[in-house]
Amino acid sequence: MSSAAEPMHDRQATLRDVANAHRPVEWGRWLLWAFVLAVSANFAWIVAWNPNFGWPVVAQWFTAESILRGLYVTLGLTVVAMVIGVIIGLLLAIARLSDDRLFSGLAGLFIWFFRGTPLLVQLIFWYNLSTLFPEISISIPFGPTLVSWHTNDLITPMTAAIAGLSLNEAAYMAEIIRGGLLSVDKGQTEASDAFGMTRARALRRVIIPQAMRSIVPPTGNQLISMIKATSLVSVIAMADLLYSVQAVYNRTFEVVPMLMVAVIWYLIITTVLNIGQGFIERYYARGERGATERMPVIAEATP
Amino acid sequence: MSRIASEGAPLVSARNVHKSFGHNEVLKGIDLDVMPGEVVVVLGPSGSGKSTFLRCINHLEAIDRGSIMVAGEQIGYRLSGERLTKLSPRAIAAQRRQIGMVFQQFNLFPHMTALENIIEAPVGVHGHSRKDATDYAMELLARIGLTEKANAYPRQLSGGQQQRVAIARALAIRPKLMLFDEPTSALDPELVGEVLATMRDLAGQGLTMIVVTHEIGFAREAADRVVFMDGGLVVEQGRPEEVLANPSHPRTRLFLSRFIREAA
Ligand SMILES: Nc1ncnc2c1ncn2[C@@H]1O[C@H](COP(=O)(O)OP(=O)(O)OP(=O)(O)O)[C@@H](O)[C@H]1O
Ligand SMILES: [Mg+2]
């Protein structure tokens, strides 16, 4: 190349440096944004000024004591049933994957039954357990009884709700967790084995942390379904959020405003859960290519 | 290579080892002794059962017939009196703790940093203190020249670096025996050298090693003995300069000629 062309070449290189590039002007996208925003604003305006929604009533009841009590029941049931469901689900998933035919068969049977019958029916059965089994006892099979209780003392609406929700949840979580465990490369189990780790340790330290990446998103789904599934417990006289709202509109006939109270609370809970899920997903994505720079520091702090 | 005592008890002793997958008999009676401090390189064509044999030594695969002893203990079984009984998974796990293994696909734990990978077994399995394990891990990282990568995750390392970390991880448990299954086969050619250099260092330090590899050069320079496997049997073994230069078995000759042609 001749020396006279050099400055020309330099200038070209500077002009072509992508660091100085501009975004292309995307009129189509701007128009689309403007249109969508206008339509949403208009819709919000219409809803806000529609007297049929009864916003003053919504505001009046939104933090009323009976509603908040119902909200606590919904949240409490969700958390307790989910925690028990995840724990039993994990055990079921491990049993299902084990080489032992007895364990995997029993786990399969459990999952088959609890996924195969409607949750509503399960709740009613738990609630009415005393009509089926008036007494519950621990005894040697076909032998003498060791301890026994009246079923009615054990099964309150609360315990029936927890048993129904958590056992049903366990069946679904078992399949989600099993899928997650299967998604981890077999070489990981092999390396853990080669280092003389016990099965429990390999699961806890190596397999489950990697399986979490594919377990967390569907679990988030389950949790959100669970919040709404708790509204089924109103059939067994548990005063959850929806039940409390119904109790009010059965008296006042303000059905839509009261349902709006419940809807807004459900949406708030879901939003909070979505944000939490995002954090959890980012935590388990550490070590992935493209994970944020900060991640190693966090991992160091929690070895 | 006079550091090997020719008498004394072997560290590894395999007798008449058979292994089938279904109807496919992969190992057809392997006999092999490995002396403490010896570096044995296993060569052989693809499918001859090299990986399978290596995996039998630490009971990643159970054998169907024969026996394997490591450091005086029978792998996977216990003889009490006249009665041979299978060990529990827990007891087998305990036996594996004296054997380090390096895999073709590295199998580092991707959710742990290089340092965390290395201290995982010493702390969690061997019950060493975190501080001792970390000190030793940093020493090992320094030895393989990766001190500054201690806090990097496996995916942020090159293949060669990952494999060297995997070697450090296996060394961190202070194994009596190291098994390498084609440690360089998944690497780009320009990264093979750094891993082989690390392994040559280990060989020079008197570690007992069984290495399955296709790197004839490594066998020539670092091996005390070359074992040639074909069709599930050991067909020939001896000092590398003898077996590699003057193979007596036709299968060995064929295999080596192919390699030498490839290398040329
Ligand atoms: N888990 C398994 N199930 C069924 N067959 C297997 C299994 N592992 C290995 N084999 C078979 O055993 C034979 C020997 O395999 P092995 O991996 O030991 O060979 P190799 O000598 O290591 O070959 P390579 O050089 O390609 O790694 C092959 O025919 C393979 O298909
Ligand atoms: Mg192999």
Coordinates of C-alpha atoms and ligand atoms in Angstrom, one line a residue:
Chain A
M1 CA 0.0 0.0 0.0
S2 CA 1.3 3.5 -0.9
S3 CA 2.1 5.9 1.9
A4 CA -0.2 8.5 0.5
A5 CA -3.1 6.2 1.1
E6 CA -2.3 5.8 4.8
P7 CA -4.1 8.8 6.4
M8 CA -7.1 8.0 4.2
H9 CA -7.0 4.4 5.6
D10 CA -6.8 5.7 9.2
R11 CA -9.8 7.9 8.7
Q12 CA -11.8 5.0 7.3
A13 CA -10.8 2.9 10.3
T14 CA -12.0 5.6 12.7
L15 CA -15.3 6.1 10.9
R16 CA -15.9 2.3 10.9
D17 CA -15.1 1.9 14.6
V18 CA -18.3 0.3 15.9
A19 CA -17.8 2.0 19.2
N20 CA -19.0 5.3 17.6
A21 CA -22.0 3.7 15.8
H22 CA -25.5 5.2 16.1
R23 CA -28.7 3.3 16.6
P24 CA -30.8 3.3 13.5
V25 CA -33.9 5.4 13.9
E26 CA -36.8 2.9 14.1
W27 CA -39.9 4.9 13.4
G28 CA -42.1 1.8 13.2
R29 CA -41.1 0.8 16.7
W30 CA -41.7 4.3 18.1
L31 CA -45.2 4.4 16.5
L32 CA -46.0 1.0 17.9
W33 CA -44.9 2.1 21.4
A34 CA -47.0 5.3 21.2
F35 CA -50.0 3.3 20.0
V36 CA -49.8 0.7 22.8
L37 CA -49.2 3.3 25.4
A38 CA -52.2 5.4 24.2
V39 CA -54.5 2.4 24.2
S40 CA -53.4 1.3 27.7
A41 CA -53.7 4.7 29.1
N42 CA -57.2 5.0 27.6
F43 CA -58.2 1.6 29.0
A44 CA -56.8 2.5 32.5
W45 CA -58.7 5.8 32.3
I46 CA -62.0 4.1 31.4
V47 CA -61.6 1.5 34.2
A48 CA -60.6 4.1 36.7
W49 CA -63.7 6.3 36.0
N50 CA -66.1 3.5 35.6
P51 CA -68.4 3.7 38.7
N52 CA -69.3 0.0 38.4
F53 CA -65.9 -0.9 39.6
G54 CA -66.6 0.9 42.9
W55 CA -63.1 2.1 43.6
P56 CA -64.1 3.9 46.8
V57 CA -65.4 0.5 48.1
V58 CA -62.1 -1.2 47.0
A59 CA -60.1 1.4 48.9
Q60 CA -62.3 1.1 51.9
W61 CA -62.0 -2.7 52.1
F62 CA -58.5 -3.1 50.7
T63 CA -56.8 -3.2 54.2
A64 CA -59.9 -4.1 56.2
E65 CA -59.1 -6.4 59.1
S66 CA -61.1 -9.4 57.8
I67 CA -59.5 -9.1 54.4
L68 CA -56.0 -9.0 55.9
R69 CA -56.7 -12.0 58.0
G70 CA -57.8 -13.9 54.9
L71 CA -54.6 -12.7 53.2
Y72 CA -52.5 -14.1 56.0
V73 CA -54.3 -17.4 55.7
T74 CA -53.7 -17.5 52.0
L75 CA -50.0 -16.6 52.4
G76 CA -49.5 -19.0 55.4
L77 CA -51.2 -21.9 53.6
T78 CA -49.2 -21.3 50.5
V79 CA -45.9 -21.2 52.3
V80 CA -46.5 -24.2 54.5
A81 CA -48.0 -26.3 51.8
M82 CA -45.3 -25.4 49.4
V83 CA -42.4 -26.1 51.8
I84 CA -43.9 -29.5 52.8
G85 CA -44.7 -30.2 49.1
V86 CA -41.1 -29.4 48.0
I87 CA -39.6 -31.6 50.8
I88 CA -41.9 -34.6 50.1
G89 CA -41.5 -33.9 46.3
L90 CA -37.7 -34.1 46.6
L91 CA -37.9 -37.4 48.5
L92 CA -40.3 -38.8 46.0
A93 CA -38.1 -37.7 43.1
I94 CA -35.0 -39.3 44.7
A95 CA -37.0 -42.5 45.4
R96 CA -38.4 -42.5 41.9
L97 CA -34.9 -42.3 40.4
S98 CA -33.4 -45.0 42.7
D99 CA -32.5 -48.4 41.5
D100 CA -34.6 -49.9 44.3
R101 CA -37.8 -51.2 42.6
L102 CA -39.8 -50.9 45.9
F103 CA -38.9 -47.2 46.4
S104 CA -39.4 -46.2 42.8
G105 CA -42.6 -48.1 42.6
L106 CA -44.1 -46.6 45.8
A107 CA -43.1 -43.1 44.6
G108 CA -44.7 -43.8 41.2
L109 CA -47.9 -44.9 42.9
F110 CA -48.1 -41.8 45.0
I111 CA -47.5 -39.5 42.1
W112 CA -50.0 -41.4 39.9
F113 CA -52.7 -41.0 42.6
F114 CA -52.3 -37.4 43.6
R115 CA -51.8 -36.1 40.1
G116 CA -54.6 -38.2 38.8
T117 CA -57.4 -36.9 41.1
P118 CA -58.9 -33.4 41.4
L119 CA -57.4 -31.3 44.2
L120 CA -61.0 -30.3 45.2
V121 CA -61.9 -33.9 45.8
Q122 CA -58.7 -34.6 47.7
L123 CA -59.5 -31.6 50.0
I124 CA -63.0 -32.8 50.7
F125 CA -61.7 -36.3 51.4
W126 CA -59.2 -35.0 53.9
Y127 CA -61.8 -32.9 55.5
N128 CA -64.2 -35.8 55.8
L129 CA -61.6 -38.3 56.8
S130 CA -63.4 -39.0 60.1
T131 CA -66.4 -40.4 58.3
L132 CA -64.1 -42.9 56.5
F133 CA -61.8 -43.7 59.4
P134 CA -63.3 -42.6 62.7
E135 CA -60.1 -43.6 64.5
I136 CA -56.5 -43.3 63.4
S137 CA -54.1 -45.6 65.2
I138 CA -50.5 -46.8 65.0
S139 CA -50.4 -50.5 65.3
I140 CA -48.4 -53.6 64.1
P141 CA -50.1 -54.7 60.9
F142 CA -52.8 -57.3 61.8
G143 CA -51.5 -57.0 65.3
P144 CA -52.1 -55.0 68.5
T145 CA -52.7 -51.2 68.5
L146 CA -50.1 -49.0 70.0
V147 CA -51.6 -45.5 69.9
S148 CA -54.9 -44.2 68.6
W149 CA -56.6 -40.9 68.1
H150 CA -60.1 -39.7 67.2
T151 CA -59.8 -38.5 63.6
N152 CA -61.9 -35.5 64.4
D153 CA -59.3 -34.3 66.9
L154 CA -56.6 -34.4 64.3
I155 CA -58.4 -33.1 61.2
T156 CA -59.3 -29.5 61.5
P157 CA -60.0 -27.4 58.4
M158 CA -56.5 -26.2 58.8
T159 CA -54.8 -29.6 58.8
A160 CA -57.1 -30.9 56.1
A161 CA -56.2 -27.9 53.9
I162 CA -52.4 -28.4 54.6
A163 CA -52.5 -32.1 54.0
G164 CA -54.6 -31.8 50.8
L165 CA -52.5 -28.9 49.3
S166 CA -49.1 -30.2 50.3
L167 CA -49.6 -33.8 49.2
N168 CA -51.0 -32.7 45.9
E169 CA -48.1 -30.3 45.5
A170 CA -45.6 -32.9 46.4
A171 CA -46.7 -35.1 43.4
Y172 CA -46.2 -32.2 40.9
M173 CA -42.9 -31.1 42.5
A174 CA -41.6 -34.7 42.4
E175 CA -41.9 -34.7 38.7
I176 CA -40.3 -31.2 38.3
I177 CA -37.4 -32.1 40.6
R178 CA -36.9 -35.5 38.9
G179 CA -36.7 -33.7 35.5
G180 CA -34.2 -31.3 37.1
L181 CA -32.0 -34.1 38.5
L182 CA -32.1 -35.9 35.1
S183 CA -31.0 -32.7 33.3
V184 CA -27.6 -32.7 35.1
D185 CA -24.8 -34.3 33.1
K186 CA -24.0 -37.9 34.1
G187 CA -20.3 -37.0 34.3
Q188 CA -21.2 -35.0 37.5
T189 CA -22.5 -38.0 39.3
E190 CA -19.5 -40.0 38.1
A191 CA -17.0 -37.4 39.3
S192 CA -18.8 -37.3 42.7
D193 CA -18.8 -41.1 42.9
A194 CA -15.1 -41.2 41.9
F195 CA -14.3 -38.9 44.8
G196 CA -16.0 -41.2 47.3
M197 CA -18.9 -39.0 48.0
T198 CA -22.0 -40.6 49.5
R199 CA -25.2 -40.4 47.4
A200 CA -26.7 -37.9 49.8
R201 CA -23.6 -35.7 49.6
A202 CA -23.4 -35.8 45.9
L203 CA -27.0 -34.8 45.6
R204 CA -26.7 -32.0 48.1
R205 CA -23.4 -30.5 46.9
V206 CA -23.2 -31.3 43.2
I207 CA -26.4 -32.5 41.6
I208 CA -29.2 -30.4 43.2
P209 CA -27.3 -27.1 42.9
Q210 CA -27.0 -27.7 39.1
A211 CA -30.6 -29.1 38.8
M212 CA -31.9 -25.9 40.4
R213 CA -31.4 -24.0 37.2
S214 CA -34.2 -26.1 35.6
I215 CA -36.2 -26.6 38.8
V216 CA -36.7 -23.0 39.8
P217 CA -38.8 -21.6 36.8
P218 CA -41.5 -24.3 36.9
T219 CA -41.5 -24.1 40.7
G220 CA -42.2 -20.4 40.4
N221 CA -45.2 -21.5 38.3
Q222 CA -46.3 -24.0 40.9
L223 CA -46.0 -21.4 43.7
I224 CA -48.2 -19.0 41.8
S225 CA -50.8 -21.7 41.0
M226 CA -50.7 -22.7 44.6
I227 CA -51.6 -19.2 45.8
K228 CA -54.7 -19.4 43.7
A229 CA -55.3 -23.1 44.5
T230 CA -55.6 -22.1 48.2
S231 CA -58.9 -20.4 47.3
L232 CA -60.3 -23.9 46.9
V233 CA -60.0 -24.4 50.7
S234 CA -63.0 -22.1 51.1
V235 CA -65.1 -25.3 50.4
I236 CA -63.8 -26.8 53.7
A237 CA -64.6 -23.6 55.6
M238 CA -61.1 -22.1 55.7
A239 CA -61.2 -18.3 55.7
D240 CA -58.6 -17.5 53.0
L241 CA -58.5 -14.3 51.0
L242 CA -61.2 -15.2 48.5
Y243 CA -63.4 -16.6 51.2
S244 CA -63.1 -13.4 53.3
V245 CA -64.0 -11.3 50.2
Q246 CA -67.0 -13.5 49.5
A247 CA -68.1 -13.1 53.1
V248 CA -68.2 -9.4 52.6
Y249 CA -70.0 -9.3 49.2
N250 CA -72.6 -11.9 50.4
R251 CA -73.6 -9.2 52.9
T252 CA -73.1 -6.0 50.8
F253 CA -73.7 -7.3 47.3
E254 CA -70.6 -5.3 46.1
V255 CA -69.3 -8.3 44.1
V256 CA -67.1 -6.6 41.6
P257 CA -65.3 -4.2 44.0
M258 CA -64.7 -7.0 46.5
L259 CA -63.3 -9.3 43.8
M260 CA -61.1 -6.4 42.7
V261 CA -59.7 -6.3 46.2
A262 CA -58.8 -10.0 45.9
V263 CA -57.5 -9.6 42.4
I264 CA -55.2 -6.7 43.3
W265 CA -53.8 -8.6 46.3
Y266 CA -53.2 -11.8 44.2
L267 CA -51.4 -9.6 41.7
I268 CA -49.2 -8.0 44.3
I269 CA -48.2 -11.3 45.7
T270 CA -47.4 -12.7 42.3
T271 CA -45.3 -9.6 41.5
V272 CA -43.3 -10.0 44.6
L273 CA -42.8 -13.7 43.9
N274 CA -41.6 -12.9 40.3
I275 CA -39.0 -10.5 41.6
G276 CA -37.8 -13.1 44.1
Q277 CA -37.7 -15.8 41.4
G278 CA -35.5 -13.5 39.3
F279 CA -32.9 -13.2 42.1
I280 CA -32.9 -17.0 42.7
E281 CA -32.4 -17.7 39.0
R282 CA -29.5 -15.4 38.8
Y283 CA -27.9 -17.0 41.9
Y284 CA -28.1 -20.5 40.3
A285 CA -26.9 -19.2 37.0
R286 CA -23.5 -18.4 38.5
G287 CA -20.6 -20.1 36.6
E288 CA -22.5 -19.8 33.4
R289 CA -21.0 -18.0 30.5
G290 CA -22.3 -14.5 30.4
A291 CA -23.2 -14.5 34.1
T292 CA -22.6 -11.1 35.6
E293 CA -19.2 -10.1 36.9
R294 CA -20.5 -9.7 40.4
M295 CA -21.4 -13.4 40.8
P296 CA -17.9 -14.8 41.8
V297 CA -17.8 -12.4 44.7
I298 CA -21.2 -13.5 46.0
A299 CA -20.3 -17.1 45.6
E300 CA -17.1 -16.4 47.6
A301 CA -19.0 -14.9 50.4
T302 CA -21.3 -18.0 50.7
P303 CA -19.0 -21.0 50.0
Chain B
M1 CA 13.6 -45.4 35.8
S2 CA 15.2 -47.5 38.4
R3 CA 13.0 -45.9 41.2
I4 CA 10.6 -48.8 40.8
A5 CA 11.2 -51.7 43.2
S6 CA 10.7 -54.8 41.1
E7 CA 9.8 -56.8 44.2
G8 CA 7.3 -56.0 47.0
A9 CA 3.6 -55.9 46.9
P10 CA 1.9 -54.3 43.9
L11 CA -0.4 -51.3 44.5
V12 CA -2.9 -52.5 42.0
S13 CA -3.5 -56.1 41.2
A14 CA -6.1 -57.2 38.7
R15 CA -6.8 -60.9 38.2
N16 CA -8.8 -62.4 35.4
V17 CA -11.1 -59.4 35.2
H18 CA -14.3 -59.9 33.1
K19 CA -16.9 -57.4 32.3
S20 CA -19.9 -57.6 30.0
F21 CA -22.5 -55.0 29.0
G22 CA -25.5 -57.3 28.1
H23 CA -24.2 -59.8 25.6
N24 CA -21.2 -57.6 24.7
E25 CA -18.2 -59.0 26.6
V26 CA -15.9 -56.0 26.9
L27 CA -13.2 -57.3 29.2
K28 CA -12.2 -61.0 28.7
G29 CA -9.8 -61.7 31.5
I30 CA -7.4 -58.8 32.2
D31 CA -4.4 -59.5 34.4
L32 CA -2.4 -56.5 35.4
D33 CA -0.1 -55.5 38.3
V34 CA 1.0 -52.0 39.0
M35 CA 3.8 -51.4 41.4
P36 CA 3.9 -48.4 43.8
G37 CA 5.4 -45.4 42.0
E38 CA 4.9 -47.0 38.6
V39 CA 3.5 -45.1 35.6
V40 CA 1.6 -47.4 33.3
V41 CA 0.3 -46.2 30.0
V42 CA -2.5 -48.2 28.5
L43 CA -2.8 -48.1 24.7
G44 CA -5.2 -49.8 22.4
P45 CA -7.7 -49.3 19.6
S46 CA -11.1 -47.7 20.3
G47 CA -13.5 -50.1 21.9
S48 CA -10.8 -52.4 23.2
G49 CA -12.1 -51.8 26.8
K50 CA -9.5 -49.4 28.1
S51 CA -12.0 -47.0 29.7
T52 CA -14.1 -49.8 31.0
F53 CA -11.0 -51.4 32.7
L54 CA -10.0 -48.1 34.3
R55 CA -13.6 -47.5 35.6
C56 CA -13.6 -51.0 37.1
I57 CA -10.5 -50.1 39.2
N58 CA -12.5 -47.6 41.2
H59 CA -15.7 -49.5 40.9
L60 CA -17.5 -47.0 38.7
E61 CA -18.3 -50.3 36.9
A62 CA -18.8 -53.6 38.8
I63 CA -16.9 -56.5 37.4
D64 CA -18.5 -59.8 36.6
R65 CA -15.6 -62.2 37.3
G66 CA -12.1 -62.0 38.7
S67 CA -10.8 -59.6 41.3
I68 CA -9.2 -56.2 41.7
M69 CA -7.0 -55.3 44.7
V70 CA -5.9 -51.7 45.4
A71 CA -3.5 -51.1 48.3
G72 CA -4.3 -54.5 49.8
E73 CA -8.1 -54.1 49.7
Q74 CA -10.4 -55.9 47.3
I75 CA -12.4 -53.3 45.4
G76 CA -16.2 -53.7 46.0
Y77 CA -15.9 -56.8 48.2
R78 CA -14.7 -58.1 51.5
L79 CA -13.4 -61.5 52.3
S80 CA -14.2 -62.6 55.8
G81 CA -12.9 -66.1 56.4
E82 CA -14.0 -68.1 53.3
R83 CA -16.9 -65.9 52.5
L84 CA -16.8 -63.0 50.0
T85 CA -19.5 -60.4 50.4
K86 CA -20.4 -57.3 48.5
L87 CA -19.6 -54.0 50.2
S88 CA -22.2 -51.4 50.9
P89 CA -22.3 -48.3 48.8
R90 CA -20.9 -46.4 51.8
A91 CA -17.9 -48.8 52.1
I92 CA -17.3 -48.6 48.4
A93 CA -17.3 -44.8 48.6
A94 CA -14.7 -45.1 51.3
Q95 CA -12.5 -47.3 49.1
R96 CA -12.6 -44.7 46.3
R97 CA -11.2 -42.0 48.5
Q98 CA -7.6 -43.2 48.0
I99 CA -8.0 -43.1 44.2
G100 CA -7.9 -40.0 42.1
M101 CA -9.5 -39.9 38.7
V102 CA -9.2 -37.5 35.7
F103 CA -11.9 -37.7 33.0
Q104 CA -11.8 -37.1 29.3
Q105 CA -14.6 -34.5 29.7
F106 CA -12.9 -33.0 32.8
N107 CA -16.2 -33.2 34.8
L108 CA -15.4 -30.2 36.9
F109 CA -18.3 -29.0 39.0
P110 CA -19.5 -26.0 37.0
H111 CA -21.2 -24.2 39.9
M112 CA -18.0 -24.0 41.9
T113 CA -14.9 -22.0 41.3
A114 CA -11.6 -23.7 40.5
L115 CA -10.6 -23.4 44.2
E116 CA -14.0 -24.7 45.4
N117 CA -13.7 -27.6 43.0
I118 CA -10.3 -28.5 44.5
I119 CA -11.3 -28.3 48.2
E120 CA -14.7 -30.0 47.8
A121 CA -13.5 -33.5 48.4
P122 CA -10.8 -32.8 51.0
V123 CA -13.2 -30.8 53.1
G124 CA -16.5 -32.6 52.5
V125 CA -15.3 -36.2 52.1
H126 CA -12.0 -36.4 53.9
G127 CA -12.8 -34.0 56.7
H128 CA -9.8 -31.8 56.4
S129 CA -10.1 -28.2 57.7
R130 CA -11.0 -25.6 55.2
K131 CA -7.8 -23.7 55.9
D132 CA -5.5 -26.7 55.3
A133 CA -7.4 -27.7 52.2
T134 CA -7.3 -24.2 50.8
D135 CA -3.5 -23.9 51.5
Y136 CA -2.9 -27.2 49.8
A137 CA -5.2 -26.2 46.9
M138 CA -3.3 -23.0 46.4
E139 CA -0.1 -24.9 46.4
L140 CA -1.4 -27.2 43.7
L141 CA -2.7 -24.3 41.7
A142 CA 0.7 -22.7 41.9
R143 CA 2.3 -25.9 40.7
I144 CA 0.0 -26.0 37.6
G145 CA 0.5 -22.3 37.1
L146 CA -3.1 -21.3 37.6
T147 CA -2.9 -19.3 40.9
E148 CA -4.7 -16.3 39.4
K149 CA -7.6 -18.5 38.2
A150 CA -8.5 -19.7 41.7
N151 CA -11.8 -17.8 41.7
A152 CA -12.7 -18.5 38.1
Y153 CA -15.5 -20.8 37.2
P154 CA -14.8 -23.7 34.9
R155 CA -16.6 -22.2 32.0
Q156 CA -14.3 -19.1 32.2
L157 CA -11.3 -21.4 31.7
S158 CA -9.8 -22.9 28.5
G159 CA -10.1 -26.6 28.0
G160 CA -6.4 -27.1 29.0
Q161 CA -6.8 -25.0 32.1
Q162 CA -10.0 -26.9 33.1
Q163 CA -8.2 -30.3 32.7
R164 CA -5.2 -29.0 34.8
V165 CA -7.7 -27.9 37.5
A166 CA -9.3 -31.3 37.3
I167 CA -5.9 -32.9 37.8
A168 CA -5.3 -30.6 40.8
R169 CA -8.7 -31.6 42.2
A170 CA -7.8 -35.3 42.0
L171 CA -4.4 -34.6 43.6
A172 CA -5.9 -32.7 46.4
I173 CA -7.1 -35.8 48.1
R174 CA -3.5 -37.1 48.2
P175 CA -4.4 -40.2 46.3
K176 CA -2.3 -43.4 46.4
L177 CA -3.3 -44.0 42.8
M178 CA -4.2 -41.7 39.9
L179 CA -6.3 -42.9 37.0
F180 CA -6.4 -40.8 33.8
D181 CA -8.9 -41.6 31.0
E182 CA -7.8 -40.0 27.8
P183 CA -7.1 -36.7 29.6
T184 CA -6.1 -34.9 26.4
S185 CA -8.6 -36.3 23.9
A186 CA -11.1 -33.5 24.3
L187 CA -8.5 -30.7 23.9
D188 CA -7.5 -28.6 21.0
P189 CA -4.0 -29.8 19.8
E190 CA -2.3 -26.6 21.0
L191 CA -3.6 -27.2 24.6
V192 CA -2.5 -30.9 24.8
G193 CA 1.1 -30.0 25.6
E194 CA 0.3 -28.1 28.8
V195 CA -1.7 -31.0 30.3
L196 CA 0.9 -33.5 29.3
A197 CA 3.6 -31.4 30.9
T198 CA 1.6 -31.4 34.2
M199 CA 1.3 -35.2 34.0
R200 CA 5.0 -35.6 33.2
D201 CA 5.7 -33.6 36.4
L202 CA 3.5 -36.0 38.4
A203 CA 5.2 -39.0 36.9
G204 CA 8.5 -37.6 37.9
Q205 CA 7.4 -37.2 41.5
G206 CA 6.8 -40.9 42.0
L207 CA 3.0 -40.9 41.9
T208 CA 1.4 -44.2 40.9
M209 CA -0.5 -43.5 37.6
I210 CA -2.5 -45.5 35.1
V211 CA -3.0 -43.5 32.0
V212 CA -5.2 -44.3 29.1
T213 CA -4.1 -42.2 26.2
H214 CA -3.4 -42.0 22.5
E215 CA -0.3 -39.8 23.1
I216 CA 2.5 -42.1 22.1
G217 CA 5.0 -39.4 22.8
F218 CA 3.8 -39.2 26.4
A219 CA 4.1 -43.0 26.7
R220 CA 7.6 -42.9 25.3
E221 CA 8.9 -40.2 27.7
A222 CA 7.0 -40.7 30.9
A223 CA 5.9 -44.3 31.1
D224 CA 7.7 -47.0 33.0
R225 CA 5.6 -49.6 31.2
V226 CA 3.3 -49.6 28.2
V227 CA 0.3 -52.0 28.2
F228 CA -1.4 -52.7 24.9
M229 CA -5.0 -53.8 25.0
D230 CA -7.0 -55.2 22.2
G231 CA -10.4 -57.0 22.2
G232 CA -10.7 -56.9 26.0
L233 CA -7.3 -58.5 26.7
V234 CA -3.8 -57.3 27.4
V235 CA -2.0 -58.5 24.3
E236 CA 1.4 -57.1 25.0
Q237 CA 3.3 -55.1 27.7
G238 CA 6.8 -54.0 28.5
R239 CA 9.1 -51.0 28.7
P240 CA 8.1 -48.3 26.3
E241 CA 11.3 -48.3 24.3
E242 CA 10.8 -52.0 23.6
V243 CA 7.1 -52.2 23.0
L244 CA 6.9 -49.0 21.0
A245 CA 10.0 -49.6 18.9
N246 CA 9.7 -53.4 18.5
P247 CA 6.2 -54.5 19.0
S248 CA 6.0 -58.3 19.0
H249 CA 2.3 -58.7 18.6
P250 CA 0.8 -58.1 15.1
R251 CA -2.1 -56.0 16.6
T252 CA 0.3 -53.8 18.4
R253 CA 2.3 -53.3 15.3
L254 CA -0.8 -52.5 13.2
F255 CA -2.0 -50.0 15.9
L256 CA 1.4 -48.3 16.2
S257 CA 2.0 -48.1 12.5
R258 CA -1.3 -46.2 12.1
F259 CA -0.2 -43.7 14.7
I260 CA 3.2 -43.2 13.4
R261 CA 1.7 -42.6 10.0
E262 CA -0.7 -40.1 11.5
A263 CA 2.1 -38.3 13.3
A264 CA 4.2 -38.0 10.2
Ligands
LIG1 N1 -22.1 -48.3 29.9 C1 -22.0 -49.1 28.8 N2 -23.1 -49.8 28.4 C2 -23.0 -50.6 27.3 N3 -21.9 -50.7 26.6 C3 -20.8 -50.1 27.0 C4 -20.8 -49.2 28.1 N4 -19.6 -48.7 28.3 C5 -18.8 -49.2 27.3 N5 -19.5 -50.0 26.5 C6 -19.0 -50.8 25.4 O1 -17.8 -51.4 25.8 C7 -16.9 -51.4 24.7 C8 -15.5 -50.9 25.2 O2 -15.7 -49.5 25.6 P1 -14.5 -48.6 26.2 O3 -15.1 -47.3 26.4 O4 -14.0 -49.3 27.4 O5 -13.5 -48.6 25.1 P2 -12.1 -47.8 25.0 O6 -11.1 -48.8 24.8 O7 -12.0 -46.9 26.1 O8 -12.4 -47.0 23.6 P3 -12.0 -45.5 23.3 O9 -10.6 -45.4 22.9 O10 -12.9 -45.2 22.1 O11 -12.3 -44.6 24.5 C9 -17.5 -50.6 23.6 O12 -18.0 -51.5 22.6 C10 -18.6 -49.9 24.2 O13 -19.7 -49.8 23.3
MG2 MG -12.3 -44.7 26.4

